[in-house]
Amino acid sequence: SNPRFAPRSARKPIDTKEKVASCSAGRMPRFGSVSPKQIAEKAAKNDPTLTTIDLSNNALYKMKTYEYTQLLCEALASNGHVTSVTLAGNEITDVDCALLKAMLASNASVVTLNIEGNKISSEGCILIAEGLETNTTLTALNLMNQGPFGEGCMDAWQKTFDSNVTLIDLKWRLNSRKSFAINTALTRNKSIQRLKVAGKDWQALLPDSMKPKTTAPAATTTPAAPVEPTPAAAPVEPTPPAPVEPTPVEPTPVVVAEPPVIEEATPVVTPQEKTLVPEPAVAPPVVEEPLVVDAPPEPPKELDDPFGMVAEAPKPEAPLDDPFGLVASEGPPKPAAADDPFGMLGDPVPPPAQEPSGAGVDLLGM
């Protein structure tokens, strides 16, 4: 028989208390199925039967993305039973990621979150990373088929892994040199979870910001000996003050001041005001002139030699028999005869003078 024509009472009733309220991708919601609003209301009541929420590619969700995301995130913020949430392909944007950030920061039950195929960029991914800085339950996150995610997003995730040791499965597509550091952090978190399950020491793998600070053991102090109370000192009787005798006051002698002596001021004569006194003239020393004796006058020059240019006639030499010139000479020497070279013979007798005849008379005595 055709179930379409079966009576209403014979049809299979729709189970409205299914644990999974899903809208399969590629299909329109069936009549009578649970809407996103109903799922959010059920999660807000913390219904223990609701452990998985799958609203991927939901037509109703796409019509009011921000409204349904807000209702669902507010309900999951205090829910303690839902462990898996799938919101793939619902056109979630960066603005909606601010709601997911608040939910991840306060939720303590969701382990898997799938938000692939939406319209989340680097800004929305940073918000999700900031929400996971204090999250201790989420282990898997799917961010495939969206982006791209820039270098600023990588920096935010590196900061997240400085305090998050729970996330071990992160799916996204990256083209950054910093992806190696993020993969290293994911490997570290996997090792920590494996050691936790094995019951081994895992604190050595914690990042430096999460390692427990070692404090020095407190120094043992020796209990001090009880201090005995010191007996109170005996009361001291006040000593009466000694009587003060009055000191006699001696009369102060009256001193009569003498009139001041006025001294005449001596005028001060400055060097400029001093009178120049003429000094006495000193007579110059008398210099005695040497006595000059007049030389005898020179004989007058001859007329024919007024300037003394003619040399004097040489004096006759003394004869051999008169070397010292003691014998007066008479006239010029006579030449020696050939037979008397040394003048040893007597002088010849000169002939008698003869008067010239017919000579004229020398009237003038010449």
XYZ file of N, CA, C and O in Angstrom, residues 135-259:
500
model
N 40.643 28.828 26.077
C 39.826 27.617 25.929
C 40.650 26.386 26.273
O 41.820 26.285 25.895
N 40.039 25.457 26.979
C 40.746 24.245 27.425
C 40.064 22.962 26.989
O 40.444 21.884 27.455
N 39.068 23.034 26.077
C 38.348 21.827 25.675
C 38.378 21.570 24.171
O 38.349 20.411 23.753
N 38.429 22.590 23.318
C 38.379 22.384 21.881
C 39.683 21.746 21.400
O 40.764 22.258 21.664
N 39.529 20.621 20.652
C 40.696 19.906 20.140
C 40.776 19.916 18.618
O 41.855 19.660 18.070
N 39.649 20.200 17.924
C 39.645 20.155 16.461
C 38.901 21.378 15.925
O 37.809 21.702 16.392
N 39.498 22.019 14.913
C 38.912 23.205 14.288
C 39.144 23.118 12.784
O 40.276 22.898 12.331
N 38.069 23.299 12.015
C 38.133 23.207 10.556
C 37.849 24.585 9.971
O 36.737 25.120 10.144
N 38.848 25.146 9.280
C 38.720 26.461 8.645
C 38.996 26.385 7.133
O 39.393 27.389 6.537
N 38.773 25.257 6.524
C 39.084 25.080 5.109
C 38.114 25.874 4.226
O 37.038 26.287 4.644
N 38.596 26.088 2.943
C 37.791 26.696 1.883
C 37.350 28.130 2.208
O 36.189 28.500 1.980
N 38.269 28.906 2.713
C 38.026 30.325 2.951
C 39.345 31.024 3.214
O 40.379 30.394 3.253
N 39.268 32.273 3.401
C 40.506 33.025 3.586
C 40.647 34.074 2.479
O 39.643 34.543 1.937
N 41.858 34.529 2.136
C 43.151 34.060 2.676
C 43.454 34.640 4.050
O 42.891 35.635 4.444
N 44.396 33.994 4.729
C 44.804 34.412 6.066
C 46.211 35.019 5.973
O 47.147 34.361 5.517
N 46.344 36.286 6.405
C 47.601 37.006 6.281
C 48.573 36.747 7.415
O 48.337 35.918 8.313
N 49.703 37.504 7.360
C 50.750 37.349 8.373
C 50.279 37.789 9.751
O 50.699 37.233 10.761
N 49.401 38.802 9.788
C 48.868 39.208 11.089
C 48.080 38.101 11.755
O 48.099 37.946 12.985
N 47.397 37.305 10.956
C 46.662 36.170 11.501
C 47.612 35.132 12.083
O 47.353 34.548 13.138
N 48.762 34.925 11.410
C 49.742 33.956 11.926
C 50.313 34.412 13.270
O 50.523 33.593 14.173
N 50.556 35.704 13.398
C 51.067 36.219 14.674
C 50.066 35.989 15.801
O 50.452 35.664 16.924
N 48.792 36.166 15.507
C 47.763 35.960 16.532
C 47.703 34.494 16.958
O 47.542 34.193 18.152
N 47.852 33.578 16.015
C 47.816 32.162 16.368
C 49.065 31.741 17.135
O 48.980 30.871 18.026
N 50.193 32.310 16.817
C 51.391 32.004 17.612
C 51.217 32.446 19.056
O 51.641 31.748 19.989
N 50.602 33.579 19.247
C 50.324 34.033 20.608
C 49.334 33.111 21.301
O 49.441 32.862 22.519
N 48.359 32.585 20.553
C 47.372 31.672 21.140
C 48.041 30.406 21.652
O 47.729 29.915 22.751
N 48.980 29.866 20.876
C 49.616 28.612 21.281
C 50.605 28.814 22.417
O 51.129 27.828 22.945
N 50.865 30.055 22.815
C 51.676 30.271 24.016
C 50.910 29.936 25.284
O 51.526 29.763 26.349
N 49.589 29.836 25.174
C 48.767 29.519 26.350
C 47.776 28.386 26.096
O 47.105 27.944 27.031
N 47.670 27.895 24.878
C 46.722 26.824 24.550
C 47.510 25.544 24.276
O 48.341 25.496 23.379
N 47.204 24.509 25.048
C 47.860 23.204 24.878
C 46.839 22.115 24.597
O 47.152 20.924 24.712
N 45.636 22.528 24.193
C 44.552 21.562 23.973
C 44.311 21.309 22.492
O 44.039 20.166 22.093
N 44.340 22.330 21.658
C 44.045 22.190 20.229
C 45.148 21.372 19.552
O 46.321 21.736 19.595
N 44.734 20.251 18.927
C 45.718 19.357 18.284
C 45.415 19.142 16.808
O 46.241 18.571 16.094
N 44.245 19.572 16.336
C 43.875 19.355 14.940
C 43.329 20.670 14.376
O 42.235 21.096 14.731
N 44.116 21.315 13.506
C 43.728 22.590 12.907
C 43.846 22.449 11.397
O 44.942 22.245 10.856
N 42.705 22.578 10.706
C 42.663 22.404 9.255
C 42.426 23.759 8.599
O 41.393 24.393 8.851
N 43.366 24.174 7.770
C 43.236 25.384 6.977
C 44.291 25.351 5.886
O 45.173 24.477 5.873
N 44.236 26.292 4.997
C 45.209 26.358 3.918
C 46.017 27.639 4.099
O 45.465 28.741 4.076
N 47.337 27.450 4.250
C 48.225 28.578 4.530
C 49.312 28.666 3.467
O 49.698 27.660 2.858
N 49.801 29.866 3.298
C 50.955 30.115 2.431
C 51.853 31.129 3.132
O 52.021 32.261 2.691
N 52.402 30.710 4.248
C 53.192 31.604 5.088
C 54.365 30.841 5.674
O 54.284 29.635 5.944
N 55.470 31.564 5.878
C 56.644 30.949 6.487
C 56.429 30.647 7.964
O 57.162 29.843 8.543
N 55.453 31.298 8.560
C 55.198 31.099 9.993
C 54.359 29.862 10.261
O 54.086 29.549 11.419
N 53.919 29.188 9.207
C 53.115 27.982 9.409
C 53.935 26.882 10.083
O 53.372 26.014 10.771
N 55.257 26.888 9.892
C 56.099 25.875 10.533
C 56.030 25.988 12.051
O 55.961 24.973 12.758
N 56.051 27.224 12.557
C 55.969 27.409 14.009
C 54.629 26.937 14.551
O 54.544 26.367 15.650
N 53.559 27.156 13.778
C 52.231 26.713 14.236
C 52.146 25.191 14.214
O 51.581 24.570 15.134
N 52.699 24.570 13.191
C 52.701 23.103 13.148
C 53.519 22.519 14.293
O 53.172 21.466 14.850
N 54.589 23.192 14.658
C 55.400 22.732 15.799
C 54.589 22.794 17.088
O 54.676 21.893 17.943
N 53.814 23.862 17.245
C 52.980 23.979 18.447
C 51.907 22.894 18.481
O 51.587 22.348 19.553
N 51.338 22.573 17.318
C 50.339 21.501 17.279
C 50.956 20.154 17.652
O 50.339 19.349 18.377
N 52.158 19.894 17.178
C 52.841 18.646 17.537
C 53.111 18.595 19.038
O 52.994 17.531 19.670
N 53.498 19.716 19.608
C 53.720 19.768 21.060
C 52.448 19.438 21.824
O 52.473 18.676 22.810
N 51.323 20.010 21.378
C 50.052 19.748 22.070
C 49.653 18.276 21.972
O 49.114 17.701 22.924
N 49.915 17.659 20.814
C 49.598 16.227 20.686
C 50.424 15.398 21.655
O 49.916 14.445 22.276
N 51.708 15.761 21.835
C 52.554 15.029 22.770
C 52.066 15.206 24.200
O 52.082 14.262 25.003
N 51.616 16.408 24.522
C 51.119 16.655 25.874
C 49.865 15.814 26.143
O 49.726 15.189 27.219
N 48.933 15.754 25.192
C 47.710 14.963 25.387
C 48.029 13.478 25.488
O 47.398 12.744 26.274
N 49.009 13.031 24.701
C 49.370 11.605 24.762
C 49.984 11.251 26.114
O 49.701 10.179 26.690
N 50.815 12.142 26.649
C 51.411 11.889 27.958
C 50.368 11.946 29.065
O 50.473 11.216 30.064
N 49.386 12.815 28.896
C 48.322 12.876 29.898
C 47.556 11.559 29.956
O 47.237 11.044 31.047
N 47.233 11.020 28.770
C 46.493 9.750 28.737
C 47.333 8.623 29.329
O 46.814 7.741 30.029
N 48.638 8.638 29.078
C 49.510 7.587 29.599
C 49.841 7.780 31.069
O 50.463 6.901 31.677
N 49.447 8.910 31.629
C 49.724 9.147 33.033
C 51.177 9.486 33.311
O 51.672 9.222 34.410
N 51.854 10.076 32.339
C 53.260 10.437 32.505
C 53.407 11.947 32.710
O 52.458 12.697 32.555
N 54.624 12.311 33.056
C 54.896 13.730 33.291
C 54.869 14.484 31.957
O 55.583 14.142 31.016
N 54.034 15.497 31.889
C 53.882 16.276 30.656
C 54.165 17.768 30.866
O 54.169 18.559 29.914
N 54.442 18.144 32.093
C 54.644 19.571 32.362
C 55.945 20.106 31.766
O 56.083 21.317 31.563
N 56.874 19.207 31.464
C 58.131 19.671 30.875
C 57.937 20.203 29.458
O 58.767 20.971 28.960
N 56.826 19.805 28.793
C 56.556 20.249 27.432
C 55.747 21.537 27.374
O 55.503 22.055 26.272
N 55.333 22.025 28.498
C 54.530 23.239 28.505
C 55.349 24.432 28.003
O 56.571 24.479 28.175
N 54.699 25.405 27.372
C 55.431 26.638 27.009
C 55.913 27.365 28.258
O 55.416 27.140 29.376
N 56.890 28.223 28.067
C 57.506 28.899 29.213
C 56.502 29.706 30.027
O 56.629 29.815 31.248
N 55.497 30.261 29.346
C 54.525 31.075 30.072
C 53.608 30.255 30.953
O 52.938 30.805 31.840
N 53.556 28.928 30.738
C 52.649 28.079 31.519
C 53.371 27.150 32.479
O 52.710 26.428 33.244
N 54.685 27.134 32.461
C 55.406 26.256 33.374
C 55.247 26.741 34.805
O 55.274 27.938 35.068
N 55.068 25.805 35.723
C 54.923 26.240 37.127
C 56.215 26.858 37.624
O 57.313 26.370 37.346
N 56.070 27.927 38.312
C 57.230 28.637 38.849
C 57.725 27.928 40.098
O 56.959 27.660 41.016
N 59.001 27.580 40.088
C 59.601 26.900 41.238
C 59.964 27.930 42.286
O 60.664 28.903 42.012
N 59.466 27.697 43.444
C 59.754 28.603 44.564
C 60.740 27.931 45.506
O 60.695 26.710 45.721
N 61.629 28.671 46.054
C 62.621 28.143 46.988
C 61.935 27.674 48.258
O 60.966 28.284 48.729
N 62.363 26.530 48.797
C 61.735 26.052 50.046
C 61.914 27.065 51.164
O 62.947 27.714 51.281
N 60.859 27.151 51.919
C 60.901 28.114 53.021
C 61.932 27.690 54.047
O 62.063 26.505 54.379
N 62.688 28.618 54.492
C 63.729 28.324 55.480
C 63.096 27.944 56.809
O 62.132 28.564 57.272
N 63.624 26.842 57.381
C 63.102 26.385 58.673
C 63.600 27.330 59.755
O 64.793 27.607 59.882
N 62.676 27.780 60.486
C 63.014 28.723 61.574
C 62.933 28.017 62.903
O 61.999 27.238 63.163
N 63.915 28.219 63.697
C 63.941 27.638 65.040
C 63.023 28.446 65.946
O 63.113 29.674 65.990
N 62.116 27.743 66.627
C 61.211 28.512 67.499
C 62.004 29.260 68.567
O 62.924 28.720 69.196
N 61.669 30.458 68.710
C 62.382 31.283 69.691
C 61.974 30.899 71.108
O 60.845 30.446 71.361
N 62.907 31.026 71.983
C 62.639 30.708 73.392
C 61.637 31.698 73.957
O 61.627 32.874 73.576
N 60.752 31.190 74.796
C 59.759 32.129 75.370
C 60.455 33.226 76.168
O 61.416 32.988 76.904
N 59.986 34.362 75.975
C 60.550 35.516 76.658
C 59.792 35.744 77.953
O 58.558 35.890 77.950
N 60.540 35.701 79.040
C 59.913 35.923 80.329
C 59.577 37.396 80.493
O 60.375 38.264 80.104
N 58.436 37.621 81.054
C 58.076 39.037 81.236
C 58.998 39.704 82.254
O 59.338 39.133 83.293
N 59.399 40.871 81.933
C 60.284 41.635 82.825
C 59.443 42.270 83.935
O 58.406 42.887 83.652
N 59.864 42.048 85.214
C 59.068 42.659 86.287
C 59.047 44.171 86.165
O 60.022 44.793 85.740
N 57.936 44.693 86.541
C 57.794 46.146 86.441
C 58.729 46.843 87.424
O 58.949 46.377 88.543
N 59.283 47.905 87.014
C 60.201 48.646 87.880
C 59.425 49.329 89.008
O 58.226 49.635 88.882
N 60.147 49.491 90.123
C 59.530 50.142 91.284
C 59.186 51.575 90.949
O 59.912 52.241 90.200
N 58.074 52.027 91.466
C 57.694 53.418 91.158
C 58.720 54.397 91.718
O 59.239 54.232 92.828
N 59.037 55.374 90.972
C 60.027 56.384 91.367
C 59.284 57.565 91.982
O 58.358 58.115 91.368
N 59.719 57.866 93.235
C 59.066 58.994 93.912
C 59.553 60.302 93.289
O 60.756 60.461 93.027
N 58.667 61.200 93.099
C 59.095 62.481 92.499
C 59.932 63.294 93.475
O 59.629 63.376 94.669
N 61.010 63.855 93.011
C 61.907 64.664 93.839
C 61.392 66.101 93.828
O 61.170 66.670 92.747
N 61.214 66.660 95.038
C 60.715 68.041 95.061
C 61.762 68.995 94.493
O 62.966 68.807 94.697
N 61.366 69.984 93.799
C 62.346 70.915 93.217
C 63.041 71.750 94.293
O 62.438 72.120 95.297
N 64.327 71.991 94.080
C 65.117 72.779 95.031
C 64.677 74.237 94.981
O 64.323 74.749 93.911
N 64.672 74.900 96.176
C 64.263 76.319 96.175
C 65.271 77.166 95.417
O 66.476 76.979 95.518
N 64.783 78.068 94.678
C 65.621 78.937 93.859
C 65.816 80.252 94.604
O 64.836 80.940 94.937
N 67.090 80.555 94.971
C 67.381 81.799 95.668
C 67.421 82.945 94.672
O 67.969 82.816 93.580
N 66.893 84.111 95.101
C 66.921 85.249 94.158
C 68.338 85.792 94.002
O 69.078 85.922 94.973
N 68.707 86.068 92.847
C 70.047 86.596 92.550
C 70.016 88.113 92.680
O 69.167 88.773 92.064
N 70.943 88.688 93.519
C 70.936 90.161 93.663
C 71.326 90.818 92.349
O 72.250 90.382 91.660
N 70.633 91.867 92.078
C 70.878 92.602 90.834
C 71.799 93.773 91.141
O 71.463 94.642 91.953
N 72.954 93.787 90.556
C 73.906 94.874 90.758
C 73.515 96.048 89.887
O 73.070 95.874 88.747
N 73.720 97.311 90.472
C 73.376 98.481 89.652
C 74.351 98.637 88.498
O 75.545 98.427 88.642
N 73.812 98.970 87.389
C 74.638 99.140 86.180
C 75.221 100.543 86.183
O 74.485 101.533 86.268
N 76.568 100.707 86.174
C 77.167 102.061 86.195
C 76.813 102.814 84.929
O 76.749 102.243 83.833
N 76.612 104.121 85.145
C 76.253 104.974 84.015
C 77.543 105.503 83.402
O 78.360 106.122 84.090
N 77.727 105.274 82.202
C 78.933 105.703 81.489
C 78.566 106.904 80.647
O 77.635 106.831 79.830
N 79.302 108.010 80.923
C 79.055 109.233 80.157
C 79.955 109.194 78.932
O 81.182 109.082 79.051
N 79.383 109.318 77.831
C 80.165 109.259 76.583
C 80.904 110.560 76.370
O 80.344 111.642 76.533
N 82.176 110.479 76.096
C 82.980 111.655 75.824
C 82.710 112.143 74.419
O 82.407 111.352 73.526
N 82.819 113.483 74.255
C 82.571 113.987 72.891
C 83.649 113.476 71.942
O 84.814 113.378 72.320
